[in-house]
XYZ file of C-alpha atoms in Angstrom:
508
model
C 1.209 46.692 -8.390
C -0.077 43.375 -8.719
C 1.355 40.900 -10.632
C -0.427 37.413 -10.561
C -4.393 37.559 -10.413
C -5.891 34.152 -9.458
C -8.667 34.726 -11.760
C -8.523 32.778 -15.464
C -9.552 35.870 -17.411
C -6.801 38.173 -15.535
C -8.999 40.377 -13.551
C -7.318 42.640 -10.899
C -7.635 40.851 -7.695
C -8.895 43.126 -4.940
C -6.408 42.124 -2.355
C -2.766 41.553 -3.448
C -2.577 38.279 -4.411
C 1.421 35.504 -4.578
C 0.620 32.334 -5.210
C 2.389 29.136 -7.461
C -1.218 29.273 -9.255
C -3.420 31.998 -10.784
C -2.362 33.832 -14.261
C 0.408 37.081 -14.866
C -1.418 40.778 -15.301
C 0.376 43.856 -15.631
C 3.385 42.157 -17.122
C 3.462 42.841 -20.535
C 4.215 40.738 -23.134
C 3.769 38.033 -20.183
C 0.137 38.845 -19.318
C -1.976 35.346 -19.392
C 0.650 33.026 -18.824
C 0.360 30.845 -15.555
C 2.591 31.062 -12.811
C 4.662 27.879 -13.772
C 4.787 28.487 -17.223
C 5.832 32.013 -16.576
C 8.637 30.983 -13.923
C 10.106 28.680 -16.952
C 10.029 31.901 -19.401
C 11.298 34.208 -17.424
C 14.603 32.114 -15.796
C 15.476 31.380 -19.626
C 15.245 34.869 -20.164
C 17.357 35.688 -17.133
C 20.352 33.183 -18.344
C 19.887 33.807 -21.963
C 20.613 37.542 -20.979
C 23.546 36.697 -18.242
C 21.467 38.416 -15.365
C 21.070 34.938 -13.887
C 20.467 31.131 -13.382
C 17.928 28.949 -12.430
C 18.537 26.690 -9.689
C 17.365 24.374 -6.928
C 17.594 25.157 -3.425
C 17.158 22.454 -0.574
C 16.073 23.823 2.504
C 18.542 21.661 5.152
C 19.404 21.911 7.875
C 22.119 20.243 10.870
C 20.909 16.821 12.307
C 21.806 15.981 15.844
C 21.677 12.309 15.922
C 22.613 12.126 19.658
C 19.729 11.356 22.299
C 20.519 10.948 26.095
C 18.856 8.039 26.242
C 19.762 4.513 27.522
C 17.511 3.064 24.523
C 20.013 4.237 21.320
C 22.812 2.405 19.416
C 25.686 3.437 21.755
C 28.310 5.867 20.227
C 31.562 4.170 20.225
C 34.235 7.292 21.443
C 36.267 7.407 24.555
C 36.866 10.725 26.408
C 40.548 10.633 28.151
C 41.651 12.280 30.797
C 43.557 14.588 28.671
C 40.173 15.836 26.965
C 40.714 13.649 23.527
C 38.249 11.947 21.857
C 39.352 8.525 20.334
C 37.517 6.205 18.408
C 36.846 2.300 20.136
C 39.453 0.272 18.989
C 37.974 -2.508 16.383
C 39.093 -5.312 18.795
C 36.427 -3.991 21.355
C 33.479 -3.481 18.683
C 30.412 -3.575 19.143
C 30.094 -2.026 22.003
C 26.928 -3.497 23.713
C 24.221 -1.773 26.046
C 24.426 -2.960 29.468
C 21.284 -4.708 30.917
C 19.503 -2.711 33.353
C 16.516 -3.172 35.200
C 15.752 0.667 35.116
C 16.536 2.918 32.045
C 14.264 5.839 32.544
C 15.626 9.437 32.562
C 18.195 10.312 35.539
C 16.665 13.719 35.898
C 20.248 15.478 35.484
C 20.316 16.162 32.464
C 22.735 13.428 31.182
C 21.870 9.719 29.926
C 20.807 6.922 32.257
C 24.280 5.340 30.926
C 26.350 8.297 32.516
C 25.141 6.251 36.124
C 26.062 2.699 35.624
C 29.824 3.137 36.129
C 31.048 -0.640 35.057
C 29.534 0.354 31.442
C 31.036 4.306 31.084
C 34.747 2.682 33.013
C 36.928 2.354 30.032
C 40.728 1.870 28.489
C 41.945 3.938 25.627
C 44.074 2.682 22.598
C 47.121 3.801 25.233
C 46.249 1.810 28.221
C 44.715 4.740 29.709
C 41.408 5.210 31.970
C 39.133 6.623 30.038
C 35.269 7.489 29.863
C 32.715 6.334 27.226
C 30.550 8.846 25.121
C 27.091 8.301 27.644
C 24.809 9.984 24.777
C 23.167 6.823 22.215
C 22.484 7.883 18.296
C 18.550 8.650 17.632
C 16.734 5.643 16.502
C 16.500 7.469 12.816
C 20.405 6.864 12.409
C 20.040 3.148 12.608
C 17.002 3.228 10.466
C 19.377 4.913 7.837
C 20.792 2.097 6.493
C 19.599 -0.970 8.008
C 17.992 -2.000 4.398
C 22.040 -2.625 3.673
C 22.374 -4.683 6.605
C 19.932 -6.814 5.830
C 21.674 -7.676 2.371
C 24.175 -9.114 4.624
C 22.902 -9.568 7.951
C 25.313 -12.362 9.483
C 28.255 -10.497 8.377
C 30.358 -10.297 12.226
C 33.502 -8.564 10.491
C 31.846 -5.762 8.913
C 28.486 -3.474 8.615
C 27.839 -5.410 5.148
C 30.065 -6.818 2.352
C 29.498 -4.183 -0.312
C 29.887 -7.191 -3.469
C 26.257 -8.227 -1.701
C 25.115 -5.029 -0.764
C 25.771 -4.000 -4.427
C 24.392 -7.107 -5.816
C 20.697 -6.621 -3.630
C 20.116 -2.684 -4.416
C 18.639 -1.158 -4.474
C 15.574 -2.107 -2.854
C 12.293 -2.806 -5.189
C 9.860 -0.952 -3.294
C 9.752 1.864 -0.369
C 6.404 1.654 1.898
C 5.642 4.015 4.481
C 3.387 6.901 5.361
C 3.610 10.034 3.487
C 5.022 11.290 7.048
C 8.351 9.940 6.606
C 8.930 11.582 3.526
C 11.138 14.731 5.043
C 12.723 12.436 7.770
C 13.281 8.721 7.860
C 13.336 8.530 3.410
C 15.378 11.483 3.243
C 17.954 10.453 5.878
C 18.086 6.977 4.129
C 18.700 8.573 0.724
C 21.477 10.764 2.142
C 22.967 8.000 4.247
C 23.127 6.326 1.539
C 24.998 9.283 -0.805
C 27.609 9.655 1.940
C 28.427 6.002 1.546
C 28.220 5.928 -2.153
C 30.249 8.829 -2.339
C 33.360 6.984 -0.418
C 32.933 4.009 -2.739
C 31.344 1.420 -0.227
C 28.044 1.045 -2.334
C 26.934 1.577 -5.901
C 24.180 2.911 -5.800
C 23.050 6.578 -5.096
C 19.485 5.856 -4.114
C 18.122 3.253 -2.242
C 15.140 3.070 -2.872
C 13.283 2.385 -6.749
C 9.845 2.944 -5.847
C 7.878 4.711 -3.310
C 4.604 3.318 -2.195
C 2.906 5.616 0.510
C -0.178 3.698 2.349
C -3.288 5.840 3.861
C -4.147 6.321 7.752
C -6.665 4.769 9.738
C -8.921 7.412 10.853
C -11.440 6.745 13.645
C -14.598 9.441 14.777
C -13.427 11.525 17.837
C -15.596 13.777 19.796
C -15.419 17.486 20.023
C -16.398 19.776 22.405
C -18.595 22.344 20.239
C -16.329 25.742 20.574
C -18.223 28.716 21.685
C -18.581 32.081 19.947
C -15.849 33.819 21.601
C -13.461 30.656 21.609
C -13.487 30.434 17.436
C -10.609 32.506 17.134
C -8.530 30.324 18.871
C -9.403 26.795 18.566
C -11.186 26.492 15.044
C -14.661 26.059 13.715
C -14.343 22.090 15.210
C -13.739 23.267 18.800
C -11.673 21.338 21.575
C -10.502 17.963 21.042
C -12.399 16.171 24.523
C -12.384 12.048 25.422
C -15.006 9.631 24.526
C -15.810 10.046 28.371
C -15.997 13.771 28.637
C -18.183 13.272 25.369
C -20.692 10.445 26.762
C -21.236 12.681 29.994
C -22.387 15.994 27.312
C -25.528 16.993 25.923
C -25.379 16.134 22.557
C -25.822 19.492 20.909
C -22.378 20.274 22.471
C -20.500 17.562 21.107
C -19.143 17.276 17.299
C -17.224 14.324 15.922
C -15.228 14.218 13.082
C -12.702 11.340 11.572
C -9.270 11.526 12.807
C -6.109 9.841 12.391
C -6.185 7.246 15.286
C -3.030 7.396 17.602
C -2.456 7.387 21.487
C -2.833 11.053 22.123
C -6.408 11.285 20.809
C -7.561 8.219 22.968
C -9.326 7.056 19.334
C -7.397 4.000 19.177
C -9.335 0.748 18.208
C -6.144 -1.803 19.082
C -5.630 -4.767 16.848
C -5.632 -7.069 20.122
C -8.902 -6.239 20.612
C -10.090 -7.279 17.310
C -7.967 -10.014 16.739
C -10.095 -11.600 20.196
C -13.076 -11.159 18.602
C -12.892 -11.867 14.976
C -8.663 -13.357 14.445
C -6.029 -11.636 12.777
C -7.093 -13.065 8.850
C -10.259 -11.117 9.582
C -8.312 -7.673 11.028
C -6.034 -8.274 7.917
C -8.869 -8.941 5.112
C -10.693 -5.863 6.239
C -7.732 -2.952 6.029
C -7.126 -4.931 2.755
C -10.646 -4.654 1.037
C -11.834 -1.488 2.844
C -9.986 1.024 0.153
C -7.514 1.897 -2.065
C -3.849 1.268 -0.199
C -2.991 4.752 -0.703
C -6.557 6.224 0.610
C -6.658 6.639 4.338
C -9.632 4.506 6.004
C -12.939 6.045 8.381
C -12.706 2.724 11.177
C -16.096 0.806 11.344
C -16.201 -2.431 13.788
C -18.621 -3.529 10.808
C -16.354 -4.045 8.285
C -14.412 -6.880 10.394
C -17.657 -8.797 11.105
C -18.434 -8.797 7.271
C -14.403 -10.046 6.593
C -15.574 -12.841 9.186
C -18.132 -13.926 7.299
C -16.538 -13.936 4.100
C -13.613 -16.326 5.622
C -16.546 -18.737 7.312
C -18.148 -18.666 3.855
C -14.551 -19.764 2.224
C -14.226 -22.368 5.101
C -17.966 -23.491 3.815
C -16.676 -23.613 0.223
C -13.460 -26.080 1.006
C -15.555 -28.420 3.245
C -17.998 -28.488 0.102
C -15.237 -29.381 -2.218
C -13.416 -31.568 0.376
C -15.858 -34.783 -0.466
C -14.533 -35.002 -3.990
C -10.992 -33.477 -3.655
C -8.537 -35.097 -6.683
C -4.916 -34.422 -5.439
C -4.064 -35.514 -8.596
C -6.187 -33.230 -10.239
C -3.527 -32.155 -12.521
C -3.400 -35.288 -14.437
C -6.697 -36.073 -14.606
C -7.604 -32.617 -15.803
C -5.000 -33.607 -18.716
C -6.372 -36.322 -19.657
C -10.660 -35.903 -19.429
C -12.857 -34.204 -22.223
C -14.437 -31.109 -20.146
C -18.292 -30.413 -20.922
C -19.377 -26.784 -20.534
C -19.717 -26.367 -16.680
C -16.048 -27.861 -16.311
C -14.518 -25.791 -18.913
C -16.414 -22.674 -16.999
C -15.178 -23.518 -13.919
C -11.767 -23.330 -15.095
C -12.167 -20.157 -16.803
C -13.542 -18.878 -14.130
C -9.905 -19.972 -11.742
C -7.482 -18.823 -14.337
C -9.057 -15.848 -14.504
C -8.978 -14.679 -10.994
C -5.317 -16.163 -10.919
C -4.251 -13.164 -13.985
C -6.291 -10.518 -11.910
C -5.089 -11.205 -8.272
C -1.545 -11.512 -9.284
C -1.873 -8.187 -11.609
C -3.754 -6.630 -8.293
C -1.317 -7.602 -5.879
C 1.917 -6.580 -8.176
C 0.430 -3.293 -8.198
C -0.404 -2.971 -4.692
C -4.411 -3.085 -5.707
C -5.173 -4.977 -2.542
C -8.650 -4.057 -2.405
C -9.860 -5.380 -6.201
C -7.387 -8.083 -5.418
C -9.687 -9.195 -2.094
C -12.947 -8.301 -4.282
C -12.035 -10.983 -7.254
C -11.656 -13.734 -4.184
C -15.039 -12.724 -3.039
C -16.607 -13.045 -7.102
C -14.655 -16.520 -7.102
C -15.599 -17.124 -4.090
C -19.356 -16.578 -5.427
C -18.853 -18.421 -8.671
C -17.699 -21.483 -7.105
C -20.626 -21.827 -4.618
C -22.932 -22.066 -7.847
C -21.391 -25.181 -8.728
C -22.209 -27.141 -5.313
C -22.317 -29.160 -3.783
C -20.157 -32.424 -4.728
C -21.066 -35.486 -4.062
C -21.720 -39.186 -5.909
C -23.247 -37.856 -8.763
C -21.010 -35.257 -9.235
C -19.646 -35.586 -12.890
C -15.439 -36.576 -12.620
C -14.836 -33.718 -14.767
C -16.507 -30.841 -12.819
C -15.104 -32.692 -9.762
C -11.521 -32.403 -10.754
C -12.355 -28.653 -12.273
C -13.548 -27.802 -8.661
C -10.457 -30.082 -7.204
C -8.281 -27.215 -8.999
C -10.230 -24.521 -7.510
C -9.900 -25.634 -4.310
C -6.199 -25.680 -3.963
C -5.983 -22.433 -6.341
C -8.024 -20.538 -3.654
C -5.918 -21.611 -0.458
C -2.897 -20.170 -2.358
C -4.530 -17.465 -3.848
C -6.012 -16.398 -0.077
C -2.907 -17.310 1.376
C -1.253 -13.432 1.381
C -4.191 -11.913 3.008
C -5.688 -14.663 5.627
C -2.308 -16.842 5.883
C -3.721 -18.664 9.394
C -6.892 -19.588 7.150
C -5.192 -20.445 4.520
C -2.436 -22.780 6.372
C -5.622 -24.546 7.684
C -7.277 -25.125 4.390
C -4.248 -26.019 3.555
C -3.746 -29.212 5.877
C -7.812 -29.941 5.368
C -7.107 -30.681 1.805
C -4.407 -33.203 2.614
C -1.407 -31.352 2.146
C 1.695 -30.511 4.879
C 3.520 -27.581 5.339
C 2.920 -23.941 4.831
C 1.018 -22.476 2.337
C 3.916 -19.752 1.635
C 6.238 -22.598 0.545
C 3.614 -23.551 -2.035
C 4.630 -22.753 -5.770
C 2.089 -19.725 -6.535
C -0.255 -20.460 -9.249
C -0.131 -19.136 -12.730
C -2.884 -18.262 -14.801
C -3.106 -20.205 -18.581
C -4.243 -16.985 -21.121
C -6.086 -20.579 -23.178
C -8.150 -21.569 -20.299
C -8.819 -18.038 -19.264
C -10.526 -16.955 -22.351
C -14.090 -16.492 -22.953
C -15.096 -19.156 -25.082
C -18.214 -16.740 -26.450
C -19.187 -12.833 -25.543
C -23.090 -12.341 -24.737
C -23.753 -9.031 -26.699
C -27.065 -7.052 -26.671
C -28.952 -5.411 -29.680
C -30.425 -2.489 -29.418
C -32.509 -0.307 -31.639
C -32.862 3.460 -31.151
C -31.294 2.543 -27.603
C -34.161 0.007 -26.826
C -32.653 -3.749 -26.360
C -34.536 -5.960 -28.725
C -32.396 -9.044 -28.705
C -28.655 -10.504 -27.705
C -26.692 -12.933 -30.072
C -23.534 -14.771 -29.113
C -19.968 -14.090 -30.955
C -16.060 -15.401 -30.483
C -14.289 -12.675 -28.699
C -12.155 -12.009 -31.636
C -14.789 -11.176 -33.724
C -14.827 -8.131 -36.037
C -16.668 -5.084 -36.469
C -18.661 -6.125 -39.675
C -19.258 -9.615 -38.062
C -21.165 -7.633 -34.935
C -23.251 -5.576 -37.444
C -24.262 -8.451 -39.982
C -24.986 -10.649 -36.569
C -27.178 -7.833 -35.320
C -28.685 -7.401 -38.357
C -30.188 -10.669 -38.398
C -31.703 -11.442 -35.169
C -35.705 -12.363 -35.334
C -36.554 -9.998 -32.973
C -35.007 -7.094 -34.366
C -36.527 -7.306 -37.932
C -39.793 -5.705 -36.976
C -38.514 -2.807 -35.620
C -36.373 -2.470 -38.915
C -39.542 -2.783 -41.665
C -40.216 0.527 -43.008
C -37.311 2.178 -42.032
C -33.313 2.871 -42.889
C -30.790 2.422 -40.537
C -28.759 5.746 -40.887
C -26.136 4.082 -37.991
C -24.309 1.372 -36.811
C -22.976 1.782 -33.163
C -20.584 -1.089 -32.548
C -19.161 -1.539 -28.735
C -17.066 -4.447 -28.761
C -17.574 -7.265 -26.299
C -21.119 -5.360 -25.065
C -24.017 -3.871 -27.520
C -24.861 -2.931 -31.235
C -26.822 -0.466 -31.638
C -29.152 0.547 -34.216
C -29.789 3.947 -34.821
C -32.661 3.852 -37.773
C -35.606 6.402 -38.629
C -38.703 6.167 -41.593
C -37.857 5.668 -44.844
């Protein structure tokens, strides 16, 4: 008898139907409750009733951490003769990985390290001769818990000094692909339980935040599948290279966007693009190109156009250059600003409050697009020169040295150069960040447009603090909108502040 139908009105599906969506049928007083909401019913029922109890289950499972590998961080037990395992006496920690010229596989079955005799030739805590454990750990159990060592990374008595370790974590901010999820985050979280649990760290999880980034897909050809092969390799047919693909007829070749990697031979290197266009380009692009968490569909194009936008910040400095104030500061403290000065400095303070918002919250790509509208506003007040007025000059002197910095975290090789153009030493991430002033970031007056019936008829300018009946007896009054008012009654007033009034009127 079926039980959940994944129709909203509860219609018998024709096939039997199990799903964690979709609504309850044939279970009485039950019926048209959704799966989730009936799971939640029904376990309260069970334990209200003593039949039962609700409970999570975690699907685990062993981990075997050793790898025959040369590559691993080496286990430190000694095998005697006698067939005991002891631990490396403290004295003799770490133990190191020999240098080899060749580590790959021996082909028996055992590590490389099982071969090299001076490295597995040992002494136990007894004097003995003894032989070291040959497998290494997998690279995961290092990855476990090396956010700990770096709270105390010079530390050569211990793993970490748990008063620092307990003083740094946990750690602000987790990044990685949604991939690691079910293997390197979960072995860190339960690395770290183990530890917390015999009192060497504080903290139960290590990790406040999770911030999964998107992949970068690129187009890879297909090899069109044929009627009988559907069954087995899909709709999309057989994966083929970009050779096999340039050597087809084009009817038998499909492309779709998939994740780049090594296996697919879809890989656009960084090297590559870095020769052609420099890393602040590369790094602008993935930046700009979408959301962090959305994966991106590769186009060369999108470089070029990051290239451009850093020659056209290059374009802006050497405009500025002429009439750079390193004193700016001062000066700016001291001179009465006339319109185009005080805009200018709106303009900066503003994009200082929206990049730093942008970045906190990992908005990389608005935070890149409010560079490129600063970028834009800036130009507009070019170029300086003699007859330059000293207080736009020392506005745009400001602007200057607030781009570099604000640049700096996504083209850091520009930025370090813009940097040293402007006068100043050093690098650019040693330079105090800049912080926006809410004053100077204001809008001194809001633009808003009248409209009658939905048709605009005029604009008037108000404060941005400006109330509702301000907007309406503004609106009201404008020369251009009285003729469209004679005659008739205005039956509503359709205030949207900061943008339009509306006036909704019909005859008298």
């Amino acid at each position: 008898v079926p039980v959940i139908s994944p129709n909203e009105d509860g219609t018998v599906p024709e096939l039997p139907f199990a799903a964690k969506e979709g609504t309850l049928i044939h279970s009485g007083e039950y019926d048209g409750l959704s799966v989730p909401a009936a799971q939640k019913v029904l376990g309260e029922w069970l334990e209200a009733n003593g039949i039962g109890e609700r409970k999570v289950q975690y699907r685990l499972r062993d981990w075997l951490i050793s790898r025959q590998r040369y590559w691993g961080c080496p286990i430190p037990i000694l095998h005697t003769k006698e067939g005991e395992m002891q631990t490396v006496p403290t004295a003799a920690l770490p133990v190191e990985l020999p240098d080899v010229e060749h580590y790959e596989p021996s082909g028996d079955g055992t590590s490389p390290l099982a071969h090299i005799e001076e490295f597995m030739n040992a002494t136990d805590r007894d004097g003995r001769l003894a032989r070291r454990e040959s497998d290494t750990m997998g690279g995961f159990a290092c990855s476990s818990w090396y956010f700990l060592r770096f709270c105390d990374p010079h530390n050569e008595r211990a793993a970490f000094d748990p008063k620092r370790v307990n003083y740094w974590m946990p750690v602000d901010c987790y990044v990685g692909g949604a991939e690691h999820a079910v293997m390197h985050l979960l072995y860190a979280r339960f690395w770290t339980k183990v530890l917390h649990d015999a009192g060497l760290v504080d903290v139960k999880e290590p990790f406040q935040r999770l911030q999964n980034q998107g992949q970068v897909l690129a187009l890879t050809p297909y090899r069109r599948a044929q009627a009988d092969e559907r069954l087995e390799v899909g709709e999309e047919g057989v994966r083929i290279s970009f050779a096999e693909a340039k050597g087809m007829d084009p009817d038998e070749v499909t492309w779709r966007w998939a994740r780049m990697s090594k296996s697919k031979g879809n890989v656009v290197t960084p090297d590559e693009m870095v020769e052609s266009y420099g890393a602040d380009a590369l790094r602008v692009y993935l930046l700009f190109v979408a959301p962090f968490s959305t994966d991106i569909e590769w186009k060369n194009e999108g470089v070029e156009s990051a290239a451009r936008f850093l020659s056209r910040v290059f374009k802006l400095i050497e405009g500025i250059r002429p009439g750079f104030e390193p004193g700016w500061r001062g000066g700016l403290a001291i001179t009465e600003l006339d319109e185009a000065a005080r805009g200018i400095r709106r303009l900066t303070h503003q994009t200082i409050a929206n990049c730093t918002a942008d970045i906190e919250r990992f908005s990389f790509n608005t935070y890149i697009s409010w560079l490129m509208k600063y970028l834009n506003g800036l130009n507009d007040a070019l170029p300086v020169d003699e007859s330059t007025p000293v207080d736009v000059r020392l506005a745009l002197s400001e602007a200057a040295e607030t781009f570099v910095k604000l640049l700096s975290p996504a083209a850091p090789h520009s930025a370090d150069e813009l940097w040293e153009s402007l006068g100043f030493e050093g690098f650019t991430f040693d330079a105090a960040w800049p912080v926006s002033d809410p004053e100077l970031a204001a809008v001194e007056m809001l633009t808003i447009a009248v409209q009658v019936n939905g048709k605009l008829r005029d604009t008037f300018s108000v404060a941005p603090d400006a109330v509702k009946e301000e907007y309406e007896k503004r609106a009201l009054g404008c020369d251009k909108v009285q003729p469209h008012l004679a005659g008739k009654s205005v039956r509503k007033v359709i205030v949207v502040p900061g943008k339009l009034v509306n006036l909704v009127v019909s005859e008298s």
